[in-house]
Structures are given as structure tokens and as C-alpha cells.
PDB file of C-alpha atoms and ligand atoms in Angstrom:
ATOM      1  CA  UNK A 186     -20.213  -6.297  19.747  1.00 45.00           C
ATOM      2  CA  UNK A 187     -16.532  -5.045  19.863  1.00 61.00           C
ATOM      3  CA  UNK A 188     -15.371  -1.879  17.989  1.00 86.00           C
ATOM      4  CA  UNK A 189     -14.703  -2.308  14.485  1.00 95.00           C
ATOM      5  CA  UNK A 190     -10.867  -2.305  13.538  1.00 98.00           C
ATOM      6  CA  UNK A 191      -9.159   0.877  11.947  1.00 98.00           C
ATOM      7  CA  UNK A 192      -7.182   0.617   8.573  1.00 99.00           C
ATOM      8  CA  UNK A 193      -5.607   3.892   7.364  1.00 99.00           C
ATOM      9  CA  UNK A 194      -4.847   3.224   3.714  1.00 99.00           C
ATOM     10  CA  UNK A 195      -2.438   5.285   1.275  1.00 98.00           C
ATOM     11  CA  UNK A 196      -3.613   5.837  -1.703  1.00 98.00           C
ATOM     12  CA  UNK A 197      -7.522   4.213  -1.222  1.00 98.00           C
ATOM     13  CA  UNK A 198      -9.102   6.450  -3.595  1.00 97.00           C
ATOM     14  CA  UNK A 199      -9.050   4.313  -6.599  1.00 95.00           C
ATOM     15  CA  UNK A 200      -7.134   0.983  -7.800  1.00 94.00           C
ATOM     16  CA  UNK A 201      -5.608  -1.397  -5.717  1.00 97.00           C
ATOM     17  CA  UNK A 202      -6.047   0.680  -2.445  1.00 98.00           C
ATOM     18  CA  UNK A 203      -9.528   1.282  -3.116  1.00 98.00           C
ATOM     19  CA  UNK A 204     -10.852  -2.174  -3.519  1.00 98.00           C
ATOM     20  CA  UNK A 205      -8.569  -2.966   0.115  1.00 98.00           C
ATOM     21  CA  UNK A 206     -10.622  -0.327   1.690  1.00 98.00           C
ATOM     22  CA  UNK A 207     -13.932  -1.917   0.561  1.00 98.00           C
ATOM     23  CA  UNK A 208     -12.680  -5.787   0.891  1.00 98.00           C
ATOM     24  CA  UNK A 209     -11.394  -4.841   4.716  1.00 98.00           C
ATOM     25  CA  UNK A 210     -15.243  -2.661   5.078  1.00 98.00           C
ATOM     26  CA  UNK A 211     -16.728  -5.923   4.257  1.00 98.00           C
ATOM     27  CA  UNK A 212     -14.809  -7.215   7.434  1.00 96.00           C
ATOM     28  CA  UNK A 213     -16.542  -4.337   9.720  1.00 97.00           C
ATOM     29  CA  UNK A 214     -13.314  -2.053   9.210  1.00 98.00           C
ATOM     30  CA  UNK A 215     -13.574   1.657   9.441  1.00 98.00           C
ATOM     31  CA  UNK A 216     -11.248   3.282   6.984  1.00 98.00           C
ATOM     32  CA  UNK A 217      -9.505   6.259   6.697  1.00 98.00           C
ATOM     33  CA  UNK A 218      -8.367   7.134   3.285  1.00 98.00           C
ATOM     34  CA  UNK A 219      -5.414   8.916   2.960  1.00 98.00           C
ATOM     35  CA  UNK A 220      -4.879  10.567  -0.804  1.00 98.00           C
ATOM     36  CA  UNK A 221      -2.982  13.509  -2.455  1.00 97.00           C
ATOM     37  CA  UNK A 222      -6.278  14.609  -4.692  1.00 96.00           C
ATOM     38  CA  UNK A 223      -8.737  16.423  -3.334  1.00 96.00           C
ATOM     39  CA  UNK A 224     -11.529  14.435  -1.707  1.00 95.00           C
ATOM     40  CA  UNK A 225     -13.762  14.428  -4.959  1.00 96.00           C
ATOM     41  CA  UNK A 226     -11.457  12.297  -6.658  1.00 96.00           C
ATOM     42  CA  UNK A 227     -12.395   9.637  -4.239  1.00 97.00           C
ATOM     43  CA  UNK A 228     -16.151  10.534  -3.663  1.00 97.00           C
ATOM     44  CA  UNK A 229     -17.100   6.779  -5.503  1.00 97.00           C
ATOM     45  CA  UNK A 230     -14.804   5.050  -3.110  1.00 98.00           C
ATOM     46  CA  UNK A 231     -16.034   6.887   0.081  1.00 98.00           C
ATOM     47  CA  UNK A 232     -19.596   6.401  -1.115  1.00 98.00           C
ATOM     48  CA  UNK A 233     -19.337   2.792  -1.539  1.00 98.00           C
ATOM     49  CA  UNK A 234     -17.646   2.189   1.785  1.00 98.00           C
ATOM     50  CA  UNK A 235     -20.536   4.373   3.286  1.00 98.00           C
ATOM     51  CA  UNK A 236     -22.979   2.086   1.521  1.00 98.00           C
ATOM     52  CA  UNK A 237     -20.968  -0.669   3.223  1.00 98.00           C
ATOM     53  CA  UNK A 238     -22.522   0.475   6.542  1.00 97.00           C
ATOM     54  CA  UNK A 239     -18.411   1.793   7.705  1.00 98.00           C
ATOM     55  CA  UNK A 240     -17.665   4.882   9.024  1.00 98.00           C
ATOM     56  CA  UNK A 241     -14.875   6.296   6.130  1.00 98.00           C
ATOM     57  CA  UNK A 242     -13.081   9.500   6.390  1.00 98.00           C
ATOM     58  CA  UNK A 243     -10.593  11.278   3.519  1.00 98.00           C
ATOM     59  CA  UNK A 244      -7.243  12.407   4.478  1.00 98.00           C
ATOM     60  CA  UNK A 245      -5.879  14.489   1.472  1.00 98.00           C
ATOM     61  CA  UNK A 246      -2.203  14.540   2.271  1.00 98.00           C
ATOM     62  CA  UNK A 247       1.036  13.580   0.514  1.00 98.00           C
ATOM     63  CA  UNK A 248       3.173  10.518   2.327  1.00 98.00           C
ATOM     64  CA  UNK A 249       6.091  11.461   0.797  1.00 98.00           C
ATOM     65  CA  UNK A 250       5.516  14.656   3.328  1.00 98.00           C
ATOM     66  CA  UNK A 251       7.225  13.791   6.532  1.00 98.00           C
ATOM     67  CA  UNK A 252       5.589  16.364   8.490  1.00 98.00           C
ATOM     68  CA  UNK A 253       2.128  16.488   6.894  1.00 98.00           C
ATOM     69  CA  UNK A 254       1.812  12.368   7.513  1.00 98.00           C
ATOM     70  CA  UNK A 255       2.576  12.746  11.179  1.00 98.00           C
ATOM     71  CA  UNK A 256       0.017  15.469  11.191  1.00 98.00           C
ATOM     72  CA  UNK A 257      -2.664  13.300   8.946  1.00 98.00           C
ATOM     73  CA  UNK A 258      -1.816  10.309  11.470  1.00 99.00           C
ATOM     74  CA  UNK A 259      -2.733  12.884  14.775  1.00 98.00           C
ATOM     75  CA  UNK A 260      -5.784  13.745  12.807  1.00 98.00           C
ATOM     76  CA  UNK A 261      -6.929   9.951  12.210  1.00 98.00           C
ATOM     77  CA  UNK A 262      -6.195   8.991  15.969  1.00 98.00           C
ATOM     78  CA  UNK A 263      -8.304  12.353  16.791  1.00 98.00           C
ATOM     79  CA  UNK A 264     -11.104  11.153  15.082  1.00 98.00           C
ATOM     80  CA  UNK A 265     -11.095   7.315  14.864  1.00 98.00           C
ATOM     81  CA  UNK A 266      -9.237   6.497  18.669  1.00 98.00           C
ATOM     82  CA  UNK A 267      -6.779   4.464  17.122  1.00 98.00           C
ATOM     83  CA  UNK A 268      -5.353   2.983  13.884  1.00 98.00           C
ATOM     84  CA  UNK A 269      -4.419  -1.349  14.062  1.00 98.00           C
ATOM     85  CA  UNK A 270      -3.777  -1.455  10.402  1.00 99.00           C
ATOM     86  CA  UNK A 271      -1.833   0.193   8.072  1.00 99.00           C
ATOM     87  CA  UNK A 272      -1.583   0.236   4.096  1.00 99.00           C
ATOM     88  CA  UNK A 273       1.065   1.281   2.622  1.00 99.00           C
ATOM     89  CA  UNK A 274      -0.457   1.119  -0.913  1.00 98.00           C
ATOM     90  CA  UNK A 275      -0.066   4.576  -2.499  1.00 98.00           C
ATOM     91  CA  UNK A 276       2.499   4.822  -5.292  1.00 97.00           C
ATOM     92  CA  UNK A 277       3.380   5.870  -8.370  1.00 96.00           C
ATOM     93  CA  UNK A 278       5.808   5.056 -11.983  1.00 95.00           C
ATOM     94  CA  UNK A 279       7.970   8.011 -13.836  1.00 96.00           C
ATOM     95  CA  UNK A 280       9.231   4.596 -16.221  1.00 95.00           C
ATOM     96  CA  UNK A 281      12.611   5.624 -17.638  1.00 97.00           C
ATOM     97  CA  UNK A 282      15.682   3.886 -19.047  1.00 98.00           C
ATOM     98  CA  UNK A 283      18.222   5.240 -16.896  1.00 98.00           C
ATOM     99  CA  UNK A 284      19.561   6.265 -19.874  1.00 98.00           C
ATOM    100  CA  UNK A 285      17.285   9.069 -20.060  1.00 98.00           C
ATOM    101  CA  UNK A 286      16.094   9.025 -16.065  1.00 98.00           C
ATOM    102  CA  UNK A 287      16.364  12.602 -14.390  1.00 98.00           C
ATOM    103  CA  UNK A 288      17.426  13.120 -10.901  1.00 98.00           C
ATOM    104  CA  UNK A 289      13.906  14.566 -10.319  1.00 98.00           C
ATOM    105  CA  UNK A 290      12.438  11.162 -11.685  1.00 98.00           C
ATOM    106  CA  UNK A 291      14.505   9.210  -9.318  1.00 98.00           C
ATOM    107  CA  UNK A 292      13.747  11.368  -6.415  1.00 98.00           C
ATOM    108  CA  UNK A 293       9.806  12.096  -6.950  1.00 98.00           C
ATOM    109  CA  UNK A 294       9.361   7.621  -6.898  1.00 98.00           C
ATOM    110  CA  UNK A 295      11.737   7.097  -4.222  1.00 99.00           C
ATOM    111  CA  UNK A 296      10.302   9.788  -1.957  1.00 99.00           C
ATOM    112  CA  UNK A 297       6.522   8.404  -2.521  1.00 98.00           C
ATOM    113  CA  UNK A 298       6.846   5.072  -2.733  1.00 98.00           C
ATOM    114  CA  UNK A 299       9.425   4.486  -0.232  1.00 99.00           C
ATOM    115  CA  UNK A 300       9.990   7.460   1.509  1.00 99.00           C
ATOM    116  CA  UNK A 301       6.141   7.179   2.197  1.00 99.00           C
ATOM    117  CA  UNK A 302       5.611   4.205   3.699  1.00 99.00           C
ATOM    118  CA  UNK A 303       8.565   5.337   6.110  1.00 99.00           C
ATOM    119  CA  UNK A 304       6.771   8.398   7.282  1.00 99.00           C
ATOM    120  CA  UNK A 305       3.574   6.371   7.648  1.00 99.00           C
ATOM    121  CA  UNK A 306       5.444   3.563  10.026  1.00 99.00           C
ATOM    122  CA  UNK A 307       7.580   5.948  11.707  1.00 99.00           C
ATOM    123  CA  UNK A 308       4.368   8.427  12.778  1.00 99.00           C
ATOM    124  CA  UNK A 309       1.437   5.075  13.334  1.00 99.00           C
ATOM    125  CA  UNK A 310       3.923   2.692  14.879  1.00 99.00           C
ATOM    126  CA  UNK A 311       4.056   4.764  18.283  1.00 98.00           C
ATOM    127  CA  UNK A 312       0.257   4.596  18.600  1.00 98.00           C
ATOM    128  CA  UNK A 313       0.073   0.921  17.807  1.00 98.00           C
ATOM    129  CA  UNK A 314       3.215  -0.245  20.539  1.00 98.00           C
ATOM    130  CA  UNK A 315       0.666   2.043  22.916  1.00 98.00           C
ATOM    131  CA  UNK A 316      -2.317  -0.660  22.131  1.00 98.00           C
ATOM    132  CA  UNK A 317      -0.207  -3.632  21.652  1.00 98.00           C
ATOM    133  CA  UNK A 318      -0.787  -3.872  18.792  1.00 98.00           C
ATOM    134  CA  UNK A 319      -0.758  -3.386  15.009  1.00 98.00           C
ATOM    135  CA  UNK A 320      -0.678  -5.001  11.491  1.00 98.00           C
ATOM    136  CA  UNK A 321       1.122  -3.065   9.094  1.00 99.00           C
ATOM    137  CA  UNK A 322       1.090  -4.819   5.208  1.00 99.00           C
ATOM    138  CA  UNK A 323       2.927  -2.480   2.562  1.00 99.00           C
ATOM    139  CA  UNK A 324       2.885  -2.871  -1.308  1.00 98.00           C
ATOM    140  CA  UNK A 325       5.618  -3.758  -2.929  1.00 98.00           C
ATOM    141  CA  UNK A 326       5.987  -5.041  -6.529  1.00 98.00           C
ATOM    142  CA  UNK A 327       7.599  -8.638  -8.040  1.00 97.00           C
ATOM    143  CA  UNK A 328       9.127  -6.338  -9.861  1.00 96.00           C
ATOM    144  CA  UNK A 329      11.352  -4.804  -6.866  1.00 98.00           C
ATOM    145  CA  UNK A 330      12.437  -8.823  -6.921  1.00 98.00           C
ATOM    146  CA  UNK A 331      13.137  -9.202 -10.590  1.00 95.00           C
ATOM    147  CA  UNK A 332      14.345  -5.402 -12.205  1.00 96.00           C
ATOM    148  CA  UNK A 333      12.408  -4.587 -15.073  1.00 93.00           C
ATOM    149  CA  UNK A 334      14.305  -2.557 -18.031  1.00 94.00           C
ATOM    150  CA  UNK A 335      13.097   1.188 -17.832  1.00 96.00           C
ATOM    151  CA  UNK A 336      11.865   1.256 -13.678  1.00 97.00           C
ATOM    152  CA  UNK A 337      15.319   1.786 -12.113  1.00 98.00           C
ATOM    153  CA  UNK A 338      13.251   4.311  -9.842  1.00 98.00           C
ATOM    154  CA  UNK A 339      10.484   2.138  -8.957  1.00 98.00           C
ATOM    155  CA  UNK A 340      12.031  -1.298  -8.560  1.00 98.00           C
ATOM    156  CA  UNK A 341      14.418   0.266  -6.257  1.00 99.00           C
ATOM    157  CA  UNK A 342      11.428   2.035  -4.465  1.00 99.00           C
ATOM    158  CA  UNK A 343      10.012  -1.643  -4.118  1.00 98.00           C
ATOM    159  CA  UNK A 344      12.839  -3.483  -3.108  1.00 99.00           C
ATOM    160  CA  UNK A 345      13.062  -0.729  -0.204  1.00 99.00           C
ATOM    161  CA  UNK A 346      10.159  -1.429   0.774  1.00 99.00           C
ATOM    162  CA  UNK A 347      10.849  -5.357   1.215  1.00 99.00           C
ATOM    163  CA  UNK A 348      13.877  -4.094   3.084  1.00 99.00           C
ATOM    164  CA  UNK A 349      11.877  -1.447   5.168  1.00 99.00           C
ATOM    165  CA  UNK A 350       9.469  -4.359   5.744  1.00 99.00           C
ATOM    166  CA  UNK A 351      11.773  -7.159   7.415  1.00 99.00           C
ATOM    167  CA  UNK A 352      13.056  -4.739   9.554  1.00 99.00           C
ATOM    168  CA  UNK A 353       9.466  -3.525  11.121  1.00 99.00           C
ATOM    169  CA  UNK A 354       8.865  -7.062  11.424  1.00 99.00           C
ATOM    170  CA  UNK A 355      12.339  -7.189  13.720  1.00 98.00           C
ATOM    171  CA  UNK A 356      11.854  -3.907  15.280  1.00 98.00           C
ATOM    172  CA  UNK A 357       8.239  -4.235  16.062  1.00 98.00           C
ATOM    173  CA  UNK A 358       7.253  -8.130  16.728  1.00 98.00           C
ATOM    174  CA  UNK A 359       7.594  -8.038  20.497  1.00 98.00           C
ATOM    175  CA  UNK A 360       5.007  -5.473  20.571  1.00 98.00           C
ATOM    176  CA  UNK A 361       2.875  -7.646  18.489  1.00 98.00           C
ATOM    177  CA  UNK A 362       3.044  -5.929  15.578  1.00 98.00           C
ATOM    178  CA  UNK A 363       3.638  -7.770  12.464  1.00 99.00           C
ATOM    179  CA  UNK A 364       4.645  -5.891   9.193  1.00 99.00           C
ATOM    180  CA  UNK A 365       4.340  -7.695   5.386  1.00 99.00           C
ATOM    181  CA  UNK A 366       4.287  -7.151   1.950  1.00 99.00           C
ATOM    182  CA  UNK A 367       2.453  -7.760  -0.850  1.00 99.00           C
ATOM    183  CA  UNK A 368       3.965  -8.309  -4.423  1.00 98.00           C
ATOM    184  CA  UNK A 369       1.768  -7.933  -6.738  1.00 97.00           C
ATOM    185  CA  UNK A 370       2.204  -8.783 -10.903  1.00 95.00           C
ATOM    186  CA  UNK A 371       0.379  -7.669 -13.739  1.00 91.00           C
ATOM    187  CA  UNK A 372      -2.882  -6.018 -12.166  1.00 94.00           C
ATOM    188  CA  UNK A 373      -4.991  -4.582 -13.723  1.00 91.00           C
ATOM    189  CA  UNK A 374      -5.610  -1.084 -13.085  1.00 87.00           C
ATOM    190  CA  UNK A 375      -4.842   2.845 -14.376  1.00 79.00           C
ATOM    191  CA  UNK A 376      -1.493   1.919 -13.536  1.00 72.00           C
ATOM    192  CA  UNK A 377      -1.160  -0.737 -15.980  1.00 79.00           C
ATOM    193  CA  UNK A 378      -3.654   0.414 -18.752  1.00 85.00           C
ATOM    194  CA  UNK A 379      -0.816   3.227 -19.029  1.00 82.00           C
ATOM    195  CA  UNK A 380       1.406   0.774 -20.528  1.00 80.00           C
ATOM    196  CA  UNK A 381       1.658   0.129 -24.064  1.00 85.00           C
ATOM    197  CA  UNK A 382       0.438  -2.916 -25.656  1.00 86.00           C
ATOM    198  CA  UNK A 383       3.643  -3.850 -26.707  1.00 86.00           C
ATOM    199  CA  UNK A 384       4.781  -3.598 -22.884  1.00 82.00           C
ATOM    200  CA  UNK A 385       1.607  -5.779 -22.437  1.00 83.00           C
ATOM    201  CA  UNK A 386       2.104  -8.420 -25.089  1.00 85.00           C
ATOM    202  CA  UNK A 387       5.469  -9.042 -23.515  1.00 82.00           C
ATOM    203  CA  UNK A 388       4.250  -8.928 -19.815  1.00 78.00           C
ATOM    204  CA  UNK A 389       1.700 -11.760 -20.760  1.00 86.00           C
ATOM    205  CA  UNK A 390       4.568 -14.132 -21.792  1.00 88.00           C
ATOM    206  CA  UNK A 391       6.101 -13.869 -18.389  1.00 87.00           C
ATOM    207  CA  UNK A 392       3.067 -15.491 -16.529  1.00 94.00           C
ATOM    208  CA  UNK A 393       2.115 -19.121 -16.130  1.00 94.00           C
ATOM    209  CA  UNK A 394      -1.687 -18.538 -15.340  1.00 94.00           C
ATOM    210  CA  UNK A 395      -1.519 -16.921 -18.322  1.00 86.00           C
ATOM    211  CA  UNK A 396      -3.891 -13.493 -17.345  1.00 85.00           C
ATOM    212  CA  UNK A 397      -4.064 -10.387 -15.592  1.00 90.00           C
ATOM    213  CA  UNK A 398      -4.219 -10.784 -11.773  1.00 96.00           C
ATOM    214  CA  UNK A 399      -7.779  -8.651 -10.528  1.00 96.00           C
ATOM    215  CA  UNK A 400      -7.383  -5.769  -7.777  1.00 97.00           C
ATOM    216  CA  UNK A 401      -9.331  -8.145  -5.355  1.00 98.00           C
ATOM    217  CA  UNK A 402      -6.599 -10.466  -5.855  1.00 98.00           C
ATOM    218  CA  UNK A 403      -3.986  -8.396  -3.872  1.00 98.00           C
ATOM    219  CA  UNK A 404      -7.370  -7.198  -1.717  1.00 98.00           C
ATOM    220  CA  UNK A 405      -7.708 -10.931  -0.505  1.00 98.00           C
ATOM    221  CA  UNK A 406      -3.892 -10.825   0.213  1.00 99.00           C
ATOM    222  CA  UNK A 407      -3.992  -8.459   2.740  1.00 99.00           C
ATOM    223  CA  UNK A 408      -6.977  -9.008   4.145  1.00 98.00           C
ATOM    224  CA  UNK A 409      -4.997 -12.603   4.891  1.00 98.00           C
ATOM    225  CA  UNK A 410      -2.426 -10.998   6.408  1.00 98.00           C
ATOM    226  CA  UNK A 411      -4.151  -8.220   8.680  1.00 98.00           C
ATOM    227  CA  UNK A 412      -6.645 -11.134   9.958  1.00 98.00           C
ATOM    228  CA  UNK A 413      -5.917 -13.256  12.993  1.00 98.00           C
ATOM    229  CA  UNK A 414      -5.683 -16.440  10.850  1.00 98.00           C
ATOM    230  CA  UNK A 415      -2.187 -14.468  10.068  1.00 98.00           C
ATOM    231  CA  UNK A 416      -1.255 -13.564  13.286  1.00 98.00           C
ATOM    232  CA  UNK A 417       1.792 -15.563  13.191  1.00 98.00           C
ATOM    233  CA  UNK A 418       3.255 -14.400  10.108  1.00 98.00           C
ATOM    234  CA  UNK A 419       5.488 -11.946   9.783  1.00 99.00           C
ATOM    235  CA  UNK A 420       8.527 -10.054   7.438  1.00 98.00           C
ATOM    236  CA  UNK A 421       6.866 -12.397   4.901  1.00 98.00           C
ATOM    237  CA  UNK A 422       6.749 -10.881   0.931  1.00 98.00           C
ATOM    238  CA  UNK A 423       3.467 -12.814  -0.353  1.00 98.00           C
ATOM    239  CA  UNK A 424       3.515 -12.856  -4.342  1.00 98.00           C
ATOM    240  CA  UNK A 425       0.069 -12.495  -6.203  1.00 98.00           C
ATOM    241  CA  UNK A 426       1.442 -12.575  -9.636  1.00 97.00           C
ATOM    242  CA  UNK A 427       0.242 -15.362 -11.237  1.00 97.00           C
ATOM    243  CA  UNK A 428       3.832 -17.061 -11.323  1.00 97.00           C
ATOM    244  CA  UNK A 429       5.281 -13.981 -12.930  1.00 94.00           C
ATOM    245  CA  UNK A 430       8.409 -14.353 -10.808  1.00 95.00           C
ATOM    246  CA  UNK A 431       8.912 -18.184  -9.396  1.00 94.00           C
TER     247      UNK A 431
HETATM  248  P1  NAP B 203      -3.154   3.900  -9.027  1.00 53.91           P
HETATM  249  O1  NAP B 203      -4.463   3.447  -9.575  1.00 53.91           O
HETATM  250  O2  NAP B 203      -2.294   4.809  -9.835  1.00 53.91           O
HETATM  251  O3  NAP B 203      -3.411   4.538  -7.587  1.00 53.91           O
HETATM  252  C1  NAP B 203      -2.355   5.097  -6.864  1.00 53.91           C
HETATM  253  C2  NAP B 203      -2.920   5.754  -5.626  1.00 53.91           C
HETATM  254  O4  NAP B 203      -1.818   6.339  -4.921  1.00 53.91           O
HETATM  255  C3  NAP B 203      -3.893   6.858  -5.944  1.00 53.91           C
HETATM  256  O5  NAP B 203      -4.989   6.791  -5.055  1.00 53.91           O
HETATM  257  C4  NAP B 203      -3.066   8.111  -5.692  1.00 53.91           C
HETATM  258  O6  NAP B 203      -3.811   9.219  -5.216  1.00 53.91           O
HETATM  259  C5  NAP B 203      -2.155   7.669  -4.583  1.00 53.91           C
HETATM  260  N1  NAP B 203      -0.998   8.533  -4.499  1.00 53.91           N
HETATM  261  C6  NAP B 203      -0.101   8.819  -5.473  1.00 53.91           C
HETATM  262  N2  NAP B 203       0.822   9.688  -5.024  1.00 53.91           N
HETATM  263  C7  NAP B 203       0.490   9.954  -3.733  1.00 53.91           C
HETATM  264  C8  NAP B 203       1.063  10.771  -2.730  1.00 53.91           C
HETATM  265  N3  NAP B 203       2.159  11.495  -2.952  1.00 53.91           N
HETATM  266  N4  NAP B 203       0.476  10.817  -1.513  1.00 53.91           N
HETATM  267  C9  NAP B 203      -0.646  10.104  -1.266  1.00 53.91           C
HETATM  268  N5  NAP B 203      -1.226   9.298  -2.173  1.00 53.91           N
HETATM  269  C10 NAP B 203      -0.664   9.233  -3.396  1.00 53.91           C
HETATM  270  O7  NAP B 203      -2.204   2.661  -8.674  1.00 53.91           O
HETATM  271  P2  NAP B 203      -2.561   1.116  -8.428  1.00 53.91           P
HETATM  272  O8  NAP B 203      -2.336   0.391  -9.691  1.00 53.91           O
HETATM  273  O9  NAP B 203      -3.838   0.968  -7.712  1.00 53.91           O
HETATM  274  O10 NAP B 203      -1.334   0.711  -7.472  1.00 53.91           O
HETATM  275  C11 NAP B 203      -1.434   0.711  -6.069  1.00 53.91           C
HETATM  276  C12 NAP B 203      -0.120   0.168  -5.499  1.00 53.91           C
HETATM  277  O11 NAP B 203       0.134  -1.132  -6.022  1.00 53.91           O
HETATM  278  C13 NAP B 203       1.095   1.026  -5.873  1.00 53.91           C
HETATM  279  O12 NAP B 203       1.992   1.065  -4.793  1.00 53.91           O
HETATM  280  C14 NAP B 203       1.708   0.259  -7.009  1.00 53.91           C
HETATM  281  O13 NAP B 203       3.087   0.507  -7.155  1.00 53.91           O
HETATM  282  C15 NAP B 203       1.427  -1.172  -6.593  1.00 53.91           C
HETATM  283  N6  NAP B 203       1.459  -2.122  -7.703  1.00 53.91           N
HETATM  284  C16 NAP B 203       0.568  -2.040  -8.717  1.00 53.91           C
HETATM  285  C17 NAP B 203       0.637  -2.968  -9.751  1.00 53.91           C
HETATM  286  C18 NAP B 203      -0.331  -2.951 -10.869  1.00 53.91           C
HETATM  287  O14 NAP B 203      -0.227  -3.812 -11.753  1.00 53.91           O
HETATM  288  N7  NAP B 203      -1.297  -2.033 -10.919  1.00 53.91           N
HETATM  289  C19 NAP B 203       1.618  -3.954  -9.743  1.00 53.91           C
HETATM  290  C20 NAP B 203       2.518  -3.998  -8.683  1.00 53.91           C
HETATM  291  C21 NAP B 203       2.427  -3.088  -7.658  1.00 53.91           C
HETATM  292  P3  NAP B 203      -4.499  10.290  -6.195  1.00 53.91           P
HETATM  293  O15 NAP B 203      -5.587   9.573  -6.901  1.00 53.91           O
HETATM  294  O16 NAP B 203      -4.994  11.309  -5.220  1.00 53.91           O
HETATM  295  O17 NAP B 203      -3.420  10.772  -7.113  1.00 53.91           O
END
């Protein structure tokens, strides 16, 4: 039987990165789960991808950290032999009108979310042109395609990343290394239980299918787009919103 693929994922703990570390498991993937808490924090998650008969390992190390990611990356290579896909999932909101938005609330969700997934290509990309090889699928946000009043910070963070995105696809293809994102809508998760319900109510309107989208829903998505049936595809931004943002 061949090896089992590699996946280091940002932010795997819990959410949305979490259930992609346990969707891509179920596809004979060993994960590395890279996180800023310490490792308790994602005991759950590295106990049910143990379960899931993969061989998991935590990372505890902050992407928005240039030099600590290229270090985390050495680690992962050390210990797994290689990495073919990348998530960039982890990410955060400091949700502001700009208005009121501090510098340090600008710079703290531009440095993770964007800044992140940066450090993460930049350090994994050199190992993956070695192997021929690599799928890279970053998280983005519909809304870094539509603004949303009070996330100057994090729409920009996600638009970057769209940006960041179709460029890895140019830089990267001949080496057959394809790079995507993900948009995801209304998920539900801590991320979006922190919103009030009047935020909620109002979000609700805005989508056709009328509900929250599930974290396996963006799961599926990039299991699509790291499998072969997707080898083709790529600098793509695939929505899962529900029709949020037609
Ligand atoms: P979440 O539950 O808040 O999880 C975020 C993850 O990112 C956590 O595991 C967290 O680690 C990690 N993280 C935060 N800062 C980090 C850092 N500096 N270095 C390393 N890891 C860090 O969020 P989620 O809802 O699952 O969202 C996951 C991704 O989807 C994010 O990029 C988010 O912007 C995007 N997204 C979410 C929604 C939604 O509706 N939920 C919609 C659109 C896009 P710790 O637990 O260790 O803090």
C-alpha cells in the first residue's frame, strides 16, 4: 500500500480546521496540527484522529511567527518525511468599525491571517517543488469578496489571501503544485456563536439556502480540492456559503 499523504493544518485544534484534519484522516492522511494553545487544547481532536487509525502530531506555534513556522515546518519534515498538503485555516476576528479600529487590531488580523499563510507557503513550498509536488488550499472568507461593516481588518486579511492564492497558483503550477481557496459563509462554529443575534438575524437574510453552512461543508471542499479528481484546478476561490455572495 503506498504511504499515506501529509496535511499540515493551521489552526486544526478545533472548528473548521479540526473537522479538515479528521475528514482528510478518513482519506488515510497523517496530520500534523499546527496551533498557538498548548497541546491540551486540542487533546479531543488528536484523540479522534488517533482513533481514526492516523498517525497525528501537535505543533504549538504561532504562523504569524516567521521564524518559528519555518522552524515548525523543519520539525514536521523531521518527523513525517514530507508535507503534500497544506491548510492554511488558522485565523482569527478583532471586529471593529474602523471608526474605533486600533492600529494593534489591524496589525494582530493581518499578521495571522495573512501574514500566516505567507510564512506557511514561503517555508513548505521549497519541500514540496523538491517532491514535485504539493496541494496547498487556504481559507479565505466571502466576506474578503463582499466587505462587511465592522471587519476592515479581516476582510482585508481575506482578500489577501485570494490575492496570495492566484499568485502560488502562477508561481508554483509548473512544479505541480496547485494552490486554492475556500470561501466559506455563515459556519457554524466558536467563531460565529461570538456574534450577536442581532448580527445573526441579519446574516440569515443574506442567504438563499436559508441556514447555517456545517464545518464538514468547507471539510468536503478541500478535501475536493487536495484530491486527484482536482488535480487540474487551480487559483480557483470555491464559495461554500449557501449563496451568501452570488
Ligand atoms: P476558530 O474555531 O476560532 O479556530 C481558529 C483556529 O485558529 C484555532 O485552532 C486557533 O488555535 C487557531 N489560531 C488562532 N491564532 C493562531 C495563531 N496565531 N497561530 C496558530 N494558530 C492560531 O475558527 P473557525 O471558525 O474554525 O475558523 C477557521 C477558519 O475559517 C478561519 O480562518 C476563519 O477566518 C475562517 N472562516 C470561518 C467562518 C465561520 O463562519 N466560522 C467563515 C468564514 C471563514 P487556538 O485554539 O490554539 O487558539
Amino acid at each position: 500500500m503506498a504511504d499515506n499523504r501529509v496535511a499540515l493544518i493551521t489552526g486544526a485544534g478545533r472548528g473548521i480546521g479540526a473537522q479538515i484534519a479528521l475528514t482528510l484522516a478518513a482519506e488515510h492522511t497523517d496530520i500534523a496540527v499546527v496551533d498557538y494553545s498548548e497541546q491540551a487544547a486540542a487533546q479531543e481532536t488528536l484523540d479522534a484522529l488517533a482513533a481514526a487509525g492516523v498517525t497525528a502530531r501537535y505543533y504549538k506555534c504561532d504562523v504569524s511567527d516567521f521564524s518559528a513556522t519555518k522552524a515548525t515546518v523543519d520539525q514536521i519534515v523531521k518527523d513525517f518525511g514530507k508535507i503534500d498538503i497544506l491548510v492554511n485555516n488558522a485565523g482569527i476576528t478583532a471586529d471593529k468599525l474602523i471608526m474605533r479600529m486600533e492600529e494593534a487590531d489591524w496589525d494582530r488580523v493581518l499578521s495571522i491571517n495573512l501574514k500566516g499563510c505567507f510564512n506557511m507557503v514561503k517555508h513548505v513550498t521549497p519541500y514540496m517543488m523538491r517532491k514535485r509536488y504539493g496541494r496547498i488550499v487556504s481559507i479565505s472568507s466571502v466576506v474578503g469578496m463582499m466587505g462587511n461593516a465592522g471587519q476592515a481588518n479581516y476582510a482585508a486579511s481575506k482578500a489577501g489571501i485570494i490575492g496570495l492564492t492566484k499568485t502560488v497558483a502562477k508561481e508554483f503550477g509548473s512544479r505541480n503544485i496547485t494552490a486554492n481557496a475556500v470561501a466559506p459563509g455563515f459556519i457554524k462554529t466558536a467563531m460565529t456563536d461570538a456574534l450577536t443575534e442581532e448580527q445573526k438575524q441579519a446574516m440569515y437574510k443574506l442567504i438563499p439556502l436559508g441556514c447555517l453552512g456545517e464545518t464538514k461543508d468547507i471539510a468536503n471542499a478541500v478535501k475536493f480540492l487536495v484530491s486527484d479528481d482536482a488535480r487540474y484546478i487551480t487559483g480557483v476561490v470555491l464559495k461554500v456559503d449557501g449563496g451568501m455572495y452570488i
